Short mmCIF file of C-alpha atoms in Angstrom, two decimals:
data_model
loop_
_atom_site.label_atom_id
_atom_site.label_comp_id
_atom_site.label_asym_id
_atom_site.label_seq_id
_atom_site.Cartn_x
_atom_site.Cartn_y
_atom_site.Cartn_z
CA UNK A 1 0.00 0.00 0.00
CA UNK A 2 2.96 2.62 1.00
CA UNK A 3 3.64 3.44 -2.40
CA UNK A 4 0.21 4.43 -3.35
CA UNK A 5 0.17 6.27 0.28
CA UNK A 6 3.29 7.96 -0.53
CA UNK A 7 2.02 9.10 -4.12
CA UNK A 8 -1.08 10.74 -2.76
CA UNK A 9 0.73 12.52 -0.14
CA UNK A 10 2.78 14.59 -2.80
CA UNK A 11 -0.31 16.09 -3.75
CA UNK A 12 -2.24 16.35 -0.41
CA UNK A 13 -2.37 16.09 3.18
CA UNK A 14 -3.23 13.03 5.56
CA UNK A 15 -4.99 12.35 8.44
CA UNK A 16 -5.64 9.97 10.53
CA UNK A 17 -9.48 10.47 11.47
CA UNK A 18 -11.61 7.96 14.41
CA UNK A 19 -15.04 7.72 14.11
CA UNK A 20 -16.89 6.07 17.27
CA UNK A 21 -20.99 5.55 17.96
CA UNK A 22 -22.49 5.20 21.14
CA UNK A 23 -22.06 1.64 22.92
CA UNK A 24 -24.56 -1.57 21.72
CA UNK A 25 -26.05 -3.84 24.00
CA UNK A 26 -24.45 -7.62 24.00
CA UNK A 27 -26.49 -9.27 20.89
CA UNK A 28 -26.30 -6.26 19.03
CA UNK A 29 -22.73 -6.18 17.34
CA UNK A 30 -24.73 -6.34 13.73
CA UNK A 31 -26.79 -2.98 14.37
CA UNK A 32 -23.12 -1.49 15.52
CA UNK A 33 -21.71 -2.76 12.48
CA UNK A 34 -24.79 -1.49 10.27
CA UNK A 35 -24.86 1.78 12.22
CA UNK A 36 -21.24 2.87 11.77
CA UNK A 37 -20.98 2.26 8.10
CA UNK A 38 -24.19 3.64 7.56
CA UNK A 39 -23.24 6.52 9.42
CA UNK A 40 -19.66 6.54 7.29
CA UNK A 41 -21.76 6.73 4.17
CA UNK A 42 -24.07 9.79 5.00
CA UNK A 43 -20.27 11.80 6.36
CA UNK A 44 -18.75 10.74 3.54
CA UNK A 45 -21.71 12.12 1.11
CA UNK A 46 -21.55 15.01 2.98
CA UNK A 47 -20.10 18.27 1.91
CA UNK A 48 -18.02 18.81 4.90
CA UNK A 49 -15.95 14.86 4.15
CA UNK A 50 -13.60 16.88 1.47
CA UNK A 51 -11.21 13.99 1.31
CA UNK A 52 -10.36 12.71 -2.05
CA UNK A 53 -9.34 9.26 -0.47
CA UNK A 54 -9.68 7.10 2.47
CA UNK A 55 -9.26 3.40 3.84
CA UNK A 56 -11.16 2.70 6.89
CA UNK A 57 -11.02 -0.30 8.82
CA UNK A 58 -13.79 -1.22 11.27
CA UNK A 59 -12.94 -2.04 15.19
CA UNK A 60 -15.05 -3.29 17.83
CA UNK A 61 -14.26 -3.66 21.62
CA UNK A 62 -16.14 -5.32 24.44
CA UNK A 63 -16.78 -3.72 27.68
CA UNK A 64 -18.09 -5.88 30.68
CA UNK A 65 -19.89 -2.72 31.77
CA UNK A 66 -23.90 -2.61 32.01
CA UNK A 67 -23.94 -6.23 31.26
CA UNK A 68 -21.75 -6.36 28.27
CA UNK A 69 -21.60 -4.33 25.26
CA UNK A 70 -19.98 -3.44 22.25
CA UNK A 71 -18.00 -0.30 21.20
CA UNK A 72 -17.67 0.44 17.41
CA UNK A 73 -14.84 2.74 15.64
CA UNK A 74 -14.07 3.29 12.45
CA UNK A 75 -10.12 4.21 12.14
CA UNK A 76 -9.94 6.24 8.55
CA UNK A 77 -6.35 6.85 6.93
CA UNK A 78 -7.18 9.93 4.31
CA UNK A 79 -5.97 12.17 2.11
CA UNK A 80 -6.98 15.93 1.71
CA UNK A 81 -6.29 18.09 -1.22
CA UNK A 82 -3.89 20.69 -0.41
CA UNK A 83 -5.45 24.05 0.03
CA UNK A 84 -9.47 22.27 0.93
CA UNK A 85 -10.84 22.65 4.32
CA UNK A 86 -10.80 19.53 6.10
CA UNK A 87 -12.77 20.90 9.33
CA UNK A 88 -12.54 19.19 12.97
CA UNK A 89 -15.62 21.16 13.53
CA UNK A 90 -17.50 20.64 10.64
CA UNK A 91 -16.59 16.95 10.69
CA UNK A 92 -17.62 16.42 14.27
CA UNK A 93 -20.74 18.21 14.23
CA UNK A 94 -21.84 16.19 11.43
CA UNK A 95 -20.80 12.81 13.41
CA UNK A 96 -22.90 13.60 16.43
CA UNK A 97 -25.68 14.99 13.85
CA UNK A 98 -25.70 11.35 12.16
CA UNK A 99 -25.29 9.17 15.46
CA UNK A 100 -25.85 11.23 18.03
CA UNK A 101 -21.95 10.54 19.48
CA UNK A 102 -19.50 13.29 19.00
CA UNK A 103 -16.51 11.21 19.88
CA UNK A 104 -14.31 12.03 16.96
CA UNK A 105 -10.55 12.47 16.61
CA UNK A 106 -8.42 13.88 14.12
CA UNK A 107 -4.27 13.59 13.94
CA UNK A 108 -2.20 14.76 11.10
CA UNK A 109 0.12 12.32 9.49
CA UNK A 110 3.63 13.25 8.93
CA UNK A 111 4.11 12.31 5.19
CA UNK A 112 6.84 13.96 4.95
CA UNK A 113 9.60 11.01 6.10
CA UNK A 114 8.58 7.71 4.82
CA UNK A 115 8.33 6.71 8.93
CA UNK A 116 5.78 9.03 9.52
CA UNK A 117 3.70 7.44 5.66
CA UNK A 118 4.37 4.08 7.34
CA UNK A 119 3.50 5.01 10.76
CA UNK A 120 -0.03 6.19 9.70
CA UNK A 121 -0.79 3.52 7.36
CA UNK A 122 0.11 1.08 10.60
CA UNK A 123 -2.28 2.69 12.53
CA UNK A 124 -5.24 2.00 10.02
CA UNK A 125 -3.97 -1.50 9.51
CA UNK A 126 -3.25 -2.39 13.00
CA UNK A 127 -7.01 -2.68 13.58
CA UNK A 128 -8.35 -5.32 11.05
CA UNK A 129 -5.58 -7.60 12.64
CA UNK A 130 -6.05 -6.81 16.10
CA UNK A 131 -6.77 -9.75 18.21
CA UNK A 132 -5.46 -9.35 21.95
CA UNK A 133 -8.81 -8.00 23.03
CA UNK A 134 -10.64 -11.15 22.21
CA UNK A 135 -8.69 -13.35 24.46
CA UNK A 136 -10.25 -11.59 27.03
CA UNK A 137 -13.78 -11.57 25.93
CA UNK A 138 -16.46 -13.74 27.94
CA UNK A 139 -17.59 -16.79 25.78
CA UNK A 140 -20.65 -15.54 24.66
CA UNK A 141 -19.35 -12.26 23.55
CA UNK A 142 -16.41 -14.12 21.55
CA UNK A 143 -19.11 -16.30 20.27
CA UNK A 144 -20.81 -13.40 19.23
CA UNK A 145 -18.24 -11.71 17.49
CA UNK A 146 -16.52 -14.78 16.19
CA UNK A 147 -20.12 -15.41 14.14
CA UNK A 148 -20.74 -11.71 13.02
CA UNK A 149 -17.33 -11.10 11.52
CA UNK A 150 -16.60 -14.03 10.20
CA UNK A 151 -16.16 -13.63 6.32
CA UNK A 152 -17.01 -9.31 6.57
CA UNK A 153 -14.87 -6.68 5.13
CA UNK A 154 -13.39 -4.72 7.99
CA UNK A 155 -11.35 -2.93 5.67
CA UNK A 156 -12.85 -0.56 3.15
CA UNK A 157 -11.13 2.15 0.64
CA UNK A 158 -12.89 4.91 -1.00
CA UNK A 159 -12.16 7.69 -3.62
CA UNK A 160 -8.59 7.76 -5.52
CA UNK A 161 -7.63 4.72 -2.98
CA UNK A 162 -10.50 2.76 -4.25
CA UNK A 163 -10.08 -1.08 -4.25
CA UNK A 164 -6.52 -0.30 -2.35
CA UNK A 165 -6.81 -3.49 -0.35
CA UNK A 166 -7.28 -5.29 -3.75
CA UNK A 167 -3.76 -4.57 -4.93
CA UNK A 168 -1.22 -7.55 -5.24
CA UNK A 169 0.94 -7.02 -2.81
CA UNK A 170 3.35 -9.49 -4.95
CA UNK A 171 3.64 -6.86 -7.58
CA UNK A 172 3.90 -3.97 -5.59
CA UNK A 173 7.32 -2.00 -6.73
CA UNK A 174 9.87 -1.66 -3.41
CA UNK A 175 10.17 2.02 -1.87
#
């Protein structure tokens, strides 16, 4: 992926946006999995989601609280045009407009030094492979989880990054 990274940040500026909804009861990680990309859809369509590409990978945690529930993010790597608005305000408002959470976060990604490219597309990627949480879960949640994600997509691109996570990674020229 780093090379395609690396040739959009020439020509723009990336962040590294979360995205999180409000908590879902145990037996409800499919409405926090419809909700969020729903949600990602509508921002995305919006006019303040200026971004002319973004992969975003889906994470879920479990909290033992209130008798168990699930916690969805969305982690988006992106990159802005150079001289378009990208607003933390704008952005956020529109989050807690469309799901009623404003829990958003925004960091800027150095692209400047190939540590900083590789650094921010490690923090996207971390999540789709992130299992040291689920060790911990109770059965049922695990069961729960194990079901629902088995064979899903938790790893999306969109824009001039389309169908990133399709590339061969066999062909892929070395930095």
């Amino acid at each position: 992926y780093l090379p395609t990274i690396e040739k959009s940040a020439r020509s723009g500026r990336l962040r590294f946006v979360t995205l999180t909804t409000r908590n879902a009861p145990m037996g409800g990680l499919a409405t926090a999995w419809d909700e969020i990309w729903n949600a990602w859809t509508k921002l995305r369509k919006s006019d303040c989601w200026t971004a002319s590409g973004a992969l975003a990978a889906f994470e879920v945690t479990y909290s033992d609280y209130d008798g168990g529930s699930w916690n969805a993010h969305l982690h988006v790597l992106c990159v802005v045009p150079r001289g378009v608005d990208f607003s933390y305000r704008r952005i956020q408002a529109k989050w807690e407009e469309i799901t009623g959470a404003p829990i958003v976060d925004f960091e800027q990604v150095r692209s400047s030094s190939p540590d900083g490219l590789v650094s921010g597309l490690h923090e996207v990627l971390k999540y789709v492979s992130k299992f040291d949480d689920l060790a911990a879960m109770p059965d049922e949640a695990f069961s729960e989880w194990f079901e629902f994600m088995h064979g899903r997509r938790a790893l999306r691109s969109y824009g001039q990054w389309y169908r990133l996570q399709d590339l061969d990674l066999d062909e892929e020229e070395p930095v």
